[in-house]
CSV table of C-alpha atoms in Angstrom, one decimal:
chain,number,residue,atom,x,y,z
A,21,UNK,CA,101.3,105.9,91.8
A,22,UNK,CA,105.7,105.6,91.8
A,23,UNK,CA,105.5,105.1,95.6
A,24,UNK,CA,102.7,102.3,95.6
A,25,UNK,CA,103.9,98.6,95.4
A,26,UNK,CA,100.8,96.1,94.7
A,27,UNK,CA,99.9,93.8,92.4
A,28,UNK,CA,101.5,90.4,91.9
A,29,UNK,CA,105.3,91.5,90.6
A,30,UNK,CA,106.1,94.2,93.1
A,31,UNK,CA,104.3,92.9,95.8
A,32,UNK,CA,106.7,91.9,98.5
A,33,UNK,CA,105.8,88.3,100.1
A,34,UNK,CA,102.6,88.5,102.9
A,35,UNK,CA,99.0,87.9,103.2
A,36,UNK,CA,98.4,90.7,100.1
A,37,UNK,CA,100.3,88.5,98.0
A,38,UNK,CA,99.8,84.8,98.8
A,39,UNK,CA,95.8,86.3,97.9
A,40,UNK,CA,96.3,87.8,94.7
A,41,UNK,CA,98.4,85.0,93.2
A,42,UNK,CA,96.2,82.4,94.4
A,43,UNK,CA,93.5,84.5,92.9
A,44,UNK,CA,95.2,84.4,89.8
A,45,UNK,CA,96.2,81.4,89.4
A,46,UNK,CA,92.7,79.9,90.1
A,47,UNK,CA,91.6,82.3,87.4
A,48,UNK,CA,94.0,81.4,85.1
A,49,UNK,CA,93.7,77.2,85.6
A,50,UNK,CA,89.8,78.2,85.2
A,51,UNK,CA,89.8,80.8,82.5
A,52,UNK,CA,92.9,79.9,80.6
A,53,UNK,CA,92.6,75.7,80.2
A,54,UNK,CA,90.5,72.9,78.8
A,55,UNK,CA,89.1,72.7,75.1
A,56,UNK,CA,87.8,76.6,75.5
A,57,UNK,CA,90.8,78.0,75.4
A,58,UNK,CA,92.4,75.4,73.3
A,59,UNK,CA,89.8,76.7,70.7
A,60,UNK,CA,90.3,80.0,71.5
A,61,UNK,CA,94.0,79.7,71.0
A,62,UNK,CA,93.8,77.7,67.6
A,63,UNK,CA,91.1,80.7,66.6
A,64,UNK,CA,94.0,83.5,67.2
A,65,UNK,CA,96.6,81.2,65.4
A,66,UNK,CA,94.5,81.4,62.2
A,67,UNK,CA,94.1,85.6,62.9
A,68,UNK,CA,98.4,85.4,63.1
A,69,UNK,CA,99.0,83.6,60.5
A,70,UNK,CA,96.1,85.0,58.4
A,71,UNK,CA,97.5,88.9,58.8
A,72,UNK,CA,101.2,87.7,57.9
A,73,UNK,CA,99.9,86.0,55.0
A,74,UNK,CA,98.7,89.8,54.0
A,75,UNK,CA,102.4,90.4,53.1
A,76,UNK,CA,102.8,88.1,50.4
A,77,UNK,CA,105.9,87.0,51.2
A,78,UNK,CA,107.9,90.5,51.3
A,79,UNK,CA,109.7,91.9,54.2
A,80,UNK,CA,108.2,93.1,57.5
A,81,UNK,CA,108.8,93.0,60.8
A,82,UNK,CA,107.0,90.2,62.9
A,83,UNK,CA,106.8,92.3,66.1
A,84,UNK,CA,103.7,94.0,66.0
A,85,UNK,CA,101.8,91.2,64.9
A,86,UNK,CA,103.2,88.3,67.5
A,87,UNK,CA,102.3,91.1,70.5
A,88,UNK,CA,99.3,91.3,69.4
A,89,UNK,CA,98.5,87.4,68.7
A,90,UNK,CA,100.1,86.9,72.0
A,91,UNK,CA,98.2,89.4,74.4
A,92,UNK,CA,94.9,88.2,73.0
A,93,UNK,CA,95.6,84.7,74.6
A,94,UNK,CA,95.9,86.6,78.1
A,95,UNK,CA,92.8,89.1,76.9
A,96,UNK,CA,90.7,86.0,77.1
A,97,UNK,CA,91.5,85.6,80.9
A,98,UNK,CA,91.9,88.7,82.0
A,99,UNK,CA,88.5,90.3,79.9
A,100,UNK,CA,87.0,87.3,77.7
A,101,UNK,CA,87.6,88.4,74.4
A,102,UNK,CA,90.5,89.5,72.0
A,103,UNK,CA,91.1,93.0,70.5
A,104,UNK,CA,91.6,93.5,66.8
A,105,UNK,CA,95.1,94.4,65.4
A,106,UNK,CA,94.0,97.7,64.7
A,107,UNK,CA,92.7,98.4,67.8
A,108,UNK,CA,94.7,101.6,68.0
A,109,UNK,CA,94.0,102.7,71.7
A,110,UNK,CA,95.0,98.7,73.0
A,111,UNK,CA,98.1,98.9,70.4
A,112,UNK,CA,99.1,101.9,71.8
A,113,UNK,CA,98.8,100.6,74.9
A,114,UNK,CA,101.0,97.5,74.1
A,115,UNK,CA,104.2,99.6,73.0
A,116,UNK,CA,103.9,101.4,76.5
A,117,UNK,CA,104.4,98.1,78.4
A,118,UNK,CA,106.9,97.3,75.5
A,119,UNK,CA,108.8,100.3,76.1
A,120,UNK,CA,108.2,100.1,80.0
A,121,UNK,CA,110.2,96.8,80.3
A,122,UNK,CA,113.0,98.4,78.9
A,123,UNK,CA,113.1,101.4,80.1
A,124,UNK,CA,112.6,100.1,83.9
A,125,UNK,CA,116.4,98.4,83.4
A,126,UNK,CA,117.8,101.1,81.9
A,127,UNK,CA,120.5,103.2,84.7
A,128,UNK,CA,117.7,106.1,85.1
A,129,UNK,CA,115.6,103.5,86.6
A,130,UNK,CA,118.5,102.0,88.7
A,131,UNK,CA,120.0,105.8,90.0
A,132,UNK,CA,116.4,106.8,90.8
A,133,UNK,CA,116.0,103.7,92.9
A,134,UNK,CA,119.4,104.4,94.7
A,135,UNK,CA,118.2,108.2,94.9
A,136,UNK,CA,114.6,108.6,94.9
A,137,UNK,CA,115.0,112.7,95.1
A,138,UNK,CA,115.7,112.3,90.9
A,139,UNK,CA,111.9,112.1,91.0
A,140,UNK,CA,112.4,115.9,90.8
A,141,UNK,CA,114.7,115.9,88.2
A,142,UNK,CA,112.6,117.4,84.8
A,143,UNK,CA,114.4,115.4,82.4
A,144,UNK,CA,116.0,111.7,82.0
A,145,UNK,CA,114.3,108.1,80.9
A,146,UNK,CA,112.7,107.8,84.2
A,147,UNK,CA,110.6,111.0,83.5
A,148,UNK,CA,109.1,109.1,80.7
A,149,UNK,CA,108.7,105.8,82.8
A,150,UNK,CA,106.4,108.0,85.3
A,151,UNK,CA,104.8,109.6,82.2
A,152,UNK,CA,104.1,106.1,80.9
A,153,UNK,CA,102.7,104.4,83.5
A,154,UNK,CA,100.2,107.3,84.6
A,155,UNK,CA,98.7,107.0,81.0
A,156,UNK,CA,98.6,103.1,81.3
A,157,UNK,CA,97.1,103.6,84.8
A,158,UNK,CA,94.5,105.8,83.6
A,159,UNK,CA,93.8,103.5,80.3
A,160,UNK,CA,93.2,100.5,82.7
A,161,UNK,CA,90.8,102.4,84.9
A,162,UNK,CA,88.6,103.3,81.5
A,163,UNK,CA,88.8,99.6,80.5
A,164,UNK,CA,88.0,97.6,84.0
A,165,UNK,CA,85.1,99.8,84.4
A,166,UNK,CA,83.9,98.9,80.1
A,167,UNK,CA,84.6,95.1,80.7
A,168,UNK,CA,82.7,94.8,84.2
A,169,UNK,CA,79.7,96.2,83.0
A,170,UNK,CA,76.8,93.5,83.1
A,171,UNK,CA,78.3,91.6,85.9
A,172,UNK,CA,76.5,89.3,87.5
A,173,UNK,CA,77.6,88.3,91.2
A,174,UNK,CA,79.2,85.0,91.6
A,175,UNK,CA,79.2,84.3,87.6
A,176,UNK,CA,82.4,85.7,86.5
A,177,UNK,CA,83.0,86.1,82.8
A,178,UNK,CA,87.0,86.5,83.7
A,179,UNK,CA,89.8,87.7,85.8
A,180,UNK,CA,88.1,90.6,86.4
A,181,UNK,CA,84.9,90.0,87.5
A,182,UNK,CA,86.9,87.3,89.5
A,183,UNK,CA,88.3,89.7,91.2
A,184,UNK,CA,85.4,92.1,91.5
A,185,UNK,CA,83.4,88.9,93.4
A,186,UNK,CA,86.2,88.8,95.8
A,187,UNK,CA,86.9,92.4,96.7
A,188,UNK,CA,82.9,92.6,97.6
A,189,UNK,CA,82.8,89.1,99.7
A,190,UNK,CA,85.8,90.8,101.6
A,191,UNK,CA,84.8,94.1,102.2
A,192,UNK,CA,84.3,94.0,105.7
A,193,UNK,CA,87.8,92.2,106.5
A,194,UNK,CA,90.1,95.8,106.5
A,195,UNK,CA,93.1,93.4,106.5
A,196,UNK,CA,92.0,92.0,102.9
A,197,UNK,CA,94.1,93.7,100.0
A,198,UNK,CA,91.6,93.6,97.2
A,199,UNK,CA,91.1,96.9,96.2
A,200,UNK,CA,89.9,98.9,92.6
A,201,UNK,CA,93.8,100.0,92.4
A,202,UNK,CA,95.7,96.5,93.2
A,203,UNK,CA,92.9,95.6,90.5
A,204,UNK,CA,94.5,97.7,88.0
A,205,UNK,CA,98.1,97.3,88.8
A,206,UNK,CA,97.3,93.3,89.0
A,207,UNK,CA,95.5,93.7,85.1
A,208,UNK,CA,98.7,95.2,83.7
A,209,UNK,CA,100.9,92.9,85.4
A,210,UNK,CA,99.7,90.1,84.0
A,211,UNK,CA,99.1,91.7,80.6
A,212,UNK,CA,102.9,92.7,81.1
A,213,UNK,CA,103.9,89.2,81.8
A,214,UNK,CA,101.3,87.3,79.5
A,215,UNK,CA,102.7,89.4,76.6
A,216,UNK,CA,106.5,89.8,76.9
A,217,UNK,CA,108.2,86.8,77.3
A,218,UNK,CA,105.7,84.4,75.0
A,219,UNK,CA,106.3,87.0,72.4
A,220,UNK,CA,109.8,87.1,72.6
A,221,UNK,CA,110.1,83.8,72.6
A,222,UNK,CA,108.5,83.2,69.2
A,223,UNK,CA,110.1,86.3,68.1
A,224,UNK,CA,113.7,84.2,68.9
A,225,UNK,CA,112.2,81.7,67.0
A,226,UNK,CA,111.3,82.8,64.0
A,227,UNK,CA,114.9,84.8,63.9
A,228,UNK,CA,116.4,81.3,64.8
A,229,UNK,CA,115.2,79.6,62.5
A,230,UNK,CA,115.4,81.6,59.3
A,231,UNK,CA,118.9,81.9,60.5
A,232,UNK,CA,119.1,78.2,60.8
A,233,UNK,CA,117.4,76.6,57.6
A,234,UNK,CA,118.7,73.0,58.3
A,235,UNK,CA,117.0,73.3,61.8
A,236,UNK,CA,113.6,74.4,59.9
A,237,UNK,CA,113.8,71.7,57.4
A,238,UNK,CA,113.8,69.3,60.0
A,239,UNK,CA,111.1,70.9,62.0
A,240,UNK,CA,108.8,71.6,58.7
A,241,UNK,CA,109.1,67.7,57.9
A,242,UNK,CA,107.9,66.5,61.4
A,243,UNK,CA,105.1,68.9,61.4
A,244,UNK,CA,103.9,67.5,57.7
A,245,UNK,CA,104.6,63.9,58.8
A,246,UNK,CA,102.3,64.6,61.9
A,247,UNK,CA,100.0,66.9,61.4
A,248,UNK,CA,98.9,66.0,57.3
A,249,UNK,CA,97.6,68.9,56.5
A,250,UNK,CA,95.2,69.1,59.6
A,251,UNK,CA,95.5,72.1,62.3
A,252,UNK,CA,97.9,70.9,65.3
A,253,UNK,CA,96.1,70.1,68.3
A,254,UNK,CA,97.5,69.2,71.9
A,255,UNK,CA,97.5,65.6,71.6
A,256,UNK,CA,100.2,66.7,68.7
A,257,UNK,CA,102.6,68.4,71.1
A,258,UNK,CA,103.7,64.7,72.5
A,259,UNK,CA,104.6,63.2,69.2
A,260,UNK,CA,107.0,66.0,68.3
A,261,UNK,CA,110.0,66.0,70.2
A,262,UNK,CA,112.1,68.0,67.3
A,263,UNK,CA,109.2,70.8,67.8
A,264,UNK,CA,109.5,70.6,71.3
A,265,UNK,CA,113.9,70.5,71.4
A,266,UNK,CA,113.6,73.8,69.5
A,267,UNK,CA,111.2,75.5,71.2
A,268,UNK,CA,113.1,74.3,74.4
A,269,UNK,CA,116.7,75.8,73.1
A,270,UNK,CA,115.0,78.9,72.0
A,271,UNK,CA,114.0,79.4,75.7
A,272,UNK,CA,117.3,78.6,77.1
A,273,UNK,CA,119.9,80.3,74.4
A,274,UNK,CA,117.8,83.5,74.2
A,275,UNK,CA,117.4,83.3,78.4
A,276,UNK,CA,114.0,86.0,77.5
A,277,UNK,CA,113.9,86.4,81.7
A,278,UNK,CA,117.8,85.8,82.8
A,279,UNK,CA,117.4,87.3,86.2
A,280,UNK,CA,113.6,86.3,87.1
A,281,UNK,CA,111.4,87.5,89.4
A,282,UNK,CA,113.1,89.2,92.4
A,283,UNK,CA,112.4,87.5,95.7
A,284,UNK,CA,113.8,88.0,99.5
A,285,UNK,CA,114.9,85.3,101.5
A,286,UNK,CA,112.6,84.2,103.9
A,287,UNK,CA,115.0,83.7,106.9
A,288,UNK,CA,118.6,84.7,107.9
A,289,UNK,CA,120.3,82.2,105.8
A,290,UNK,CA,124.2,81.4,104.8
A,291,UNK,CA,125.4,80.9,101.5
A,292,UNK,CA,128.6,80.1,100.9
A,293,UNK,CA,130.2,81.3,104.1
A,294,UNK,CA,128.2,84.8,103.3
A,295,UNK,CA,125.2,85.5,105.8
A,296,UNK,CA,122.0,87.2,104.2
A,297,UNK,CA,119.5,88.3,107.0
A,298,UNK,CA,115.9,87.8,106.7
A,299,UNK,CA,114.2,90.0,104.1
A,300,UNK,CA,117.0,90.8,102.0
A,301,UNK,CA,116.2,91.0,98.1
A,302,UNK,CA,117.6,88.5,96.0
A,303,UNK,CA,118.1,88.3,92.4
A,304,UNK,CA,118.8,84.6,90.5
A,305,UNK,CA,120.8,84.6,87.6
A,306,UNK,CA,119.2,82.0,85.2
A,307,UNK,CA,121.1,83.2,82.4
A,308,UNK,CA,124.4,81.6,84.1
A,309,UNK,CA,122.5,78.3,85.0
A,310,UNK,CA,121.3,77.8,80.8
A,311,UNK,CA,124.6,77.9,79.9
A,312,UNK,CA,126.6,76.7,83.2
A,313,UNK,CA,129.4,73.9,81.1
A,314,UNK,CA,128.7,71.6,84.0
A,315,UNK,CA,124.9,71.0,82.8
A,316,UNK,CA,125.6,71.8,79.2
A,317,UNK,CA,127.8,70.6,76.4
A,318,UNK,CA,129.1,73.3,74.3
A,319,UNK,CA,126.1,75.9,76.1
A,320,UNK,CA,127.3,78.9,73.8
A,321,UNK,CA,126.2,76.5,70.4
A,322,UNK,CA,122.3,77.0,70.0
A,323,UNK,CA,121.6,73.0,69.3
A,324,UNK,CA,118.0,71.7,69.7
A,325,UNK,CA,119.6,68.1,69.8
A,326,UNK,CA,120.5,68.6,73.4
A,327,UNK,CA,117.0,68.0,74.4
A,328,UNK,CA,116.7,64.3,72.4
A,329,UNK,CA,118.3,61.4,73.5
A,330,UNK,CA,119.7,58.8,70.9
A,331,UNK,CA,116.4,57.3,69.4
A,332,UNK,CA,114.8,60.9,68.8
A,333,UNK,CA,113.1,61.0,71.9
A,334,UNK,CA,112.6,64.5,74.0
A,335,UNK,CA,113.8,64.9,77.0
A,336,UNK,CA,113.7,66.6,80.0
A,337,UNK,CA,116.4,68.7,81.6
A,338,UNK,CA,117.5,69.4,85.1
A,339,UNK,CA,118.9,73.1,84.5
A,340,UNK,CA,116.0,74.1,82.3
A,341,UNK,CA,114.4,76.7,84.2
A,342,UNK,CA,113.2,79.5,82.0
A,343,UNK,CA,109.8,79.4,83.9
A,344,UNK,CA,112.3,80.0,87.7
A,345,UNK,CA,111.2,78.0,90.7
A,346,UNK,CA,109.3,78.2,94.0
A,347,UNK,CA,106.2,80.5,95.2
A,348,UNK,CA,107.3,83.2,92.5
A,349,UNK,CA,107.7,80.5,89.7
A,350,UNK,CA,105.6,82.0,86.2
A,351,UNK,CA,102.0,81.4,87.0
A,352,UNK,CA,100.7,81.2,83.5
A,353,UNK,CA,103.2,78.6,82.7
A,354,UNK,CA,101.1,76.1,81.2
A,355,UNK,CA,99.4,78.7,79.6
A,356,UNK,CA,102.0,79.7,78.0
A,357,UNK,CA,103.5,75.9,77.0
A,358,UNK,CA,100.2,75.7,74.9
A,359,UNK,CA,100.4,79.0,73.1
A,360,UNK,CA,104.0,78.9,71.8
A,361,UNK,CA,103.4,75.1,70.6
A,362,UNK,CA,100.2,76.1,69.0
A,363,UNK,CA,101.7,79.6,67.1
A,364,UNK,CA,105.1,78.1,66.4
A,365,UNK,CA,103.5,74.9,64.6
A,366,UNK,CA,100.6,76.8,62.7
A,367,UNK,CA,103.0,79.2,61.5
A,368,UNK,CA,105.5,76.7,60.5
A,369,UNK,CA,103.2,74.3,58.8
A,370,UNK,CA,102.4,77.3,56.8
A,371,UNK,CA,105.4,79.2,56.1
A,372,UNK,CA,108.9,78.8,55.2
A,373,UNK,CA,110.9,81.8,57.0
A,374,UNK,CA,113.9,83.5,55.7
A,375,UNK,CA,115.8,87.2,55.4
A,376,UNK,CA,115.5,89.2,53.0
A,377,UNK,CA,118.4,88.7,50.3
A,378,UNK,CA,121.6,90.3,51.6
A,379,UNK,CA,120.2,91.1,54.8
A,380,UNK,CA,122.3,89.8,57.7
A,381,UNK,CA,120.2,90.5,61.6
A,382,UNK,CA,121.7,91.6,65.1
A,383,UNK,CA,121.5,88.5,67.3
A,384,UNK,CA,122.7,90.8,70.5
A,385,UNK,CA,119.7,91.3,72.4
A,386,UNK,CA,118.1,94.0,73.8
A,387,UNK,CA,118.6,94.8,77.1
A,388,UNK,CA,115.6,95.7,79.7
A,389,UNK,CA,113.7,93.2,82.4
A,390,UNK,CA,113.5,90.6,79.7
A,391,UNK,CA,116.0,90.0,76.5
A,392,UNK,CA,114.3,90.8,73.6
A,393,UNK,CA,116.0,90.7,69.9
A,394,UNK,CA,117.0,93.9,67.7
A,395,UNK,CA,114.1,95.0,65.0
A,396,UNK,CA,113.9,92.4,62.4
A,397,UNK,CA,112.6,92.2,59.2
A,398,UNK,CA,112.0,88.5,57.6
A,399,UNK,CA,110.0,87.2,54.5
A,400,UNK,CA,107.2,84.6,55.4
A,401,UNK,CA,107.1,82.4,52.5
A,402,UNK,CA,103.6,80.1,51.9
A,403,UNK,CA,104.6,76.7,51.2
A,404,UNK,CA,103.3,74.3,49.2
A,405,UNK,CA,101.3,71.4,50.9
C-alpha cells in the first residue's frame, strides 16, 4: 500500500485521473445536490445541534461532534446514509484520518519522502502513518463490500455503486483504472477531503466568534430578522450578506488549506526568469495570496466587512480562493458552500457561543496538510427566541 499512488489526491495527472474525478464529480452533482440533499443536510443540522444542546450549556469541546455532522453530509454520497455519533468503529475511523493529515506534514513524513530506506526504520511518526493507513485500508475493504450489497446494475444508490457500474462496463478495456483498490483509496480520499476542511472551517468559526461577540451580535440579529424563527433554507443564503462576510473571512484568515492540492506543470514553462520543465511538482501558496496587502486592507485584522460594500451588500473577491483553481480545484465545492451555511446558521439561530469564564484559547493553529485550531473547549448557550 506506501508505494501505491491512486485515487483522486495522489494521482498524478493522465487518463486514471481525468476518469476518477470526472466520476466523482458527476457523483457528487448527482448524489450531493437538489432538495434531497438539501433535506438531508437540514436533517443532520437538527442531529448537531440536537447532541450540543445535551451539554446544557457547560463546557466541551466541539470537535468531535462537527466531524461527525460534517462526514455524514459526504456519507450520503459516498454510501447513502449517515452513521450515528456513537458509531464507535466509524469514530474511530475518523480520528485516524484526523491524525493522518497531520502526521503526513510532520518532518518524519518529509525525511521519509527524501529517503524512502526510513521505511525500515522501527520507530518515528511515519511508523504510525503506515500503521494507520493499513487499518483504514482494511476498514474500507469491510465497509465497500457491507454498503454494495443489494446492488442492482445501472441503479446506483451512491458513489459506490457508481463506481462498481463503471469498473464492470470497463472490464475489458486493460487501460481503464477502475479497480476494487483505487475504489478504496478514492472512498477515503473523499471522506478525507469531505470531512477536514468543512470541519475546520466551522470549528474556526465557532472559536471566532465566541472570541468576537460584537461580530456574533450582528450575525444573531440578521439570522432572527431573516429567518423568524423558521429553519434556514437556501433561498436564505442570498439575503444574508453579514452571514456570508463571516463565513468568507473565516475561510481566508484561518487559510484551512494554505498550500492546496499539489499539481505539476503541464509543459516546460518560465516563471519569473526561472525555467520549470514539464512534470515538475508544484506547490501554491494560498496562504500568501489571503493576506497579500496589495488585495487586502489591513489582511492580518480578521474583518467580515471586507466582503460588503457600502450599502451592506456582499461581495465577491478576486483573491479569495480557499477552494484553489483549475483541473485540481475542490470538487465538492458547492457541496460544501451549502453545508457550512446550513450548520453555521442553525447553530447560530440557536445558540449564543462563548468561553468558559477565565478561559482564554490558542489561536496558533495546528500544523499538518490543513490548519486546524488547538483543542477548545466553549459553552453553547440556548437563546431565547
Amino acid at each position: 500500500m506506501r508505494n501505491l499512488r491512486p485515487g483522486l489526491l495522489n494521482c498524478k495527472y493522465g487518463r486514471g485521473w481525468i476518469e476518477h474525478r470526472k466520476l466523482a464529480v458527476n457523483s457528487f452533482r448527482y448524489f450531493g445536490s437538489g432538495q434531497m440533499m438539501f433535506q438531508r443536510i437540514s436533517e443532520e443540522c437538527m442531529f448537531f445541534v440536537d447532541a450540543i444542546d445535551k451539554h446544557k450549556g457547560k463546557p466541551f469541546n466541539p470537535k468531535h461532534l462537527v466531524t461527525n455532522a460534517v462526514s455524514n453530509v459526504t456519507n450520503f454520497v459516498i454510501f447513502g446514509q449517515r452513521f450515528t455519533y456513537d458509531d464507535v468503529d466509524f469514530q474511530h475511523m475518523i480520528e485516524i484520518f484526523s491524525e493522518n493529515v497531520e502526521l503526513a506534514a510532520s518532518a518524519w513524513a518529509f525525511l521519509y519522502n527524501a529517503f524512502p530506506w526510513l521505511e525500515y526504520v522501527p520507530f518515528g511518526k511515519h511508523q504510525r502513518l503506515f500503521r494507520n493507513a493499513d487499518e483504514v485500508y482494511t476498514f474500507l475493504q469491510q465497509i465497500i463490500e457491507r454498503f454494495a450489497q443489494g446492488r442492482v446494475r445501472q441503479l446506483p444508490r451512491h458513489y459506490i455503486d457508481t463506481y462498481l457500474d463503471e469498473m464492470e462496463q470497463s472490464a475489458r478495456d486493460k487501460s481503464m483504472s477502475f479497480s476494487i483498490e483505487n475504489l478504496i483509496f478514492s472512498v477515503g480520499e473523499l471522506i478525507i477531503a469531505g470531512t477536514e476542511t468543512t470541519t475546520n472551517t466551522l470549528r474556526w468559526a465557532m472559536l471566532y466568534l465566541a472570541l468576537y461577540p460584537s461580530i456574533q451580535e450582528k450575525v444573531h440579529r440578521e439570522i432572527d430578522s431573516i429567518l423568524n424563527g423558521k429553519l434556514p433554507t437556501l433561498e436564505d443564503k442570498q439575503k444574508m450578506p453579514y452571514v456570508e462576510a463571516v463565513l468568507h473571512e473565516i475561510l481566508r484568515f484561518c487559510n484551512i488549506v494554505p498550500l492546496g492540492i499539489f499539481r505539476a506543470t503541464s509543459q516546460d514553462a518560465v516563471v519569473r526568469g526561472y525555467t520549470i520543465p514539464q512534470g515538475t511538482m508544484v506547490i501554491t501558496n494560498l496562504y500568501s495570496v489571503h493576506f497579500d496587502e496589495k488585495y487586502w486592507s489591513n489582511p492580518a485584522i480578521f474583518c467580515p466587512e471586507r466582503f460588503l460594500d457600502r450599502n451592506g451588500n456582499f461581495i465577491k473577491r478576486e483573491a479569495f480562493l480557499p477552494f484553489s483553481v483549475g483541473r485540481r480545484q475542490c470538487l465538492g465545492e458547492q457541496l460544501a458552500r451549502m453545508e457550512m451555511f446550513l450548520f453555521f446558521t442553525t447553530l447560530l439561530q440557536r445558540f449564543r457561543l462563548q468561553f468558559p469564564k477565565g478561559y482564554i484559547p490558542s489561536l496558533t493553529p495546528k500544523l499538518g496538510m490543513t490548519l486546524q485550531p488547538q483543542p477548545y473547549t466553549i459553552c453553547a448557550i440556548r437563546r431565547q427566541q
